[in-house]
XYZ file of C-alpha atoms in Angstrom:
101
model
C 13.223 -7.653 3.992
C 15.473 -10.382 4.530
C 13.862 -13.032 3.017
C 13.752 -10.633 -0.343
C 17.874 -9.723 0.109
C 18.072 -13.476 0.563
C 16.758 -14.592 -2.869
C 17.406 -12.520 -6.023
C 14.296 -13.989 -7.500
C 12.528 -11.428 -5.682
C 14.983 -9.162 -7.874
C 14.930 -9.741 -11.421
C 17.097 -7.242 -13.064
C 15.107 -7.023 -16.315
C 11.665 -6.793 -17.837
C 12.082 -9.639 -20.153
C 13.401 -12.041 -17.061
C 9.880 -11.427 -15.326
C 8.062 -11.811 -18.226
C 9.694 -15.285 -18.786
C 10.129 -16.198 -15.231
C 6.839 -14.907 -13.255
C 3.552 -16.527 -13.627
C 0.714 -15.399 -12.840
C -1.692 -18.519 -11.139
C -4.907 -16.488 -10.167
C -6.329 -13.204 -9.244
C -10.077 -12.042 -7.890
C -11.338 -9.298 -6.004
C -8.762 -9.507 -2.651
C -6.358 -12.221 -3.961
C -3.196 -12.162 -6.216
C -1.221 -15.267 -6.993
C 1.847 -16.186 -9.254
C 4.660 -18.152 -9.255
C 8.488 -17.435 -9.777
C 9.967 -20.429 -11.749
C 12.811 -21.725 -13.462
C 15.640 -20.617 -10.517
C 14.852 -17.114 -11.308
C 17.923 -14.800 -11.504
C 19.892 -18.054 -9.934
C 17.674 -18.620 -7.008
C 18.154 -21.443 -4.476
C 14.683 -22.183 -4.694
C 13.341 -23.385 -8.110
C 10.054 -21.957 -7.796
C 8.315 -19.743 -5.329
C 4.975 -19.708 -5.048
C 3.158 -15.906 -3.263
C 0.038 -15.419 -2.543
C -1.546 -11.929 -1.324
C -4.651 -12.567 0.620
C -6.133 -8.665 0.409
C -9.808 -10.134 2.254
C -10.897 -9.579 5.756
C -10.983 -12.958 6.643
C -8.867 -16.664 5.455
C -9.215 -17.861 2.698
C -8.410 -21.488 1.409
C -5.989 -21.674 -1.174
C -5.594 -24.680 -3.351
C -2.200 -26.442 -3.924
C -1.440 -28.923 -7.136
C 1.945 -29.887 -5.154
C 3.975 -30.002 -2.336
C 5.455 -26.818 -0.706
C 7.804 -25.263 2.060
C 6.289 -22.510 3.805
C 8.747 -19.356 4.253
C 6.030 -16.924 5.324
C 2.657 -16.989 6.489
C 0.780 -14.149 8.268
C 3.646 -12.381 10.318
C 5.829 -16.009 10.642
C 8.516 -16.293 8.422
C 11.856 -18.990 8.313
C 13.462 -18.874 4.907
C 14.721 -22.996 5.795
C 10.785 -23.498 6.031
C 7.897 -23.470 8.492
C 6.439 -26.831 7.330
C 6.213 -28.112 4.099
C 2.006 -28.285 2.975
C 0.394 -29.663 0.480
C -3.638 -29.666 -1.298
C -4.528 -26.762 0.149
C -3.253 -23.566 2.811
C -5.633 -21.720 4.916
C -3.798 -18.185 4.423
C -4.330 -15.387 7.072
C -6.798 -12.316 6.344
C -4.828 -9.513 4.485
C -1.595 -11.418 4.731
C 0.512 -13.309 2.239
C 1.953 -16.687 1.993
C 5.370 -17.598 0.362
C 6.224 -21.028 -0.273
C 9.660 -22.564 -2.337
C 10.602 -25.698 -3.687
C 14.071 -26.667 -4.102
């Protein structure tokens, strides 16, 4: 809850903002992906990647560039956990949040 009061990316005031400023990357059966760009709603972060891992079991997720981790399983540090890059292995039914500045 803090991380979301932290960032107003997380609350975009109108439709049109998310339609301009939330992408969706990928979705299958147990996994939803998108990323919140552009300093949405004056964010710190410039884009925020999450990543809802619905499956009973980890999955590998596939990164095209480098990322802070602010939440993983039931970890979270909005300065960062450790920055990643390639690829995450994501927790089962868990989510991942990541930020660039």
């Amino acid at each position: 809850i803090s991380l979301r009061k932290a960032h107003p990316a997380f609350y975009m005031p109108t439709a049109e903002m998310v339609r301009e400023k939330l992408n969706f990357r990928g979705t299958s059966k147990g996994l939803v992906s998108f990323e919140i760009v552009d300093n949405a709603n004056n964010d710190c972060w410039s884009k925020i990647l999450v990543v809802y891992n619905a499956k009973p079991k980890k999955i590998q997720f596939e990164l095209t560039s480098r990322w802070w981790l602010a939440a993983i399983g039931s970890t979270v540090n909005e300065k960062g956990i450790r920055q990643v890059s390639d690829f995450v292995k994501i927790p089962p039914s868990s989510m991942l949040i990541a930020f660039q500045k």
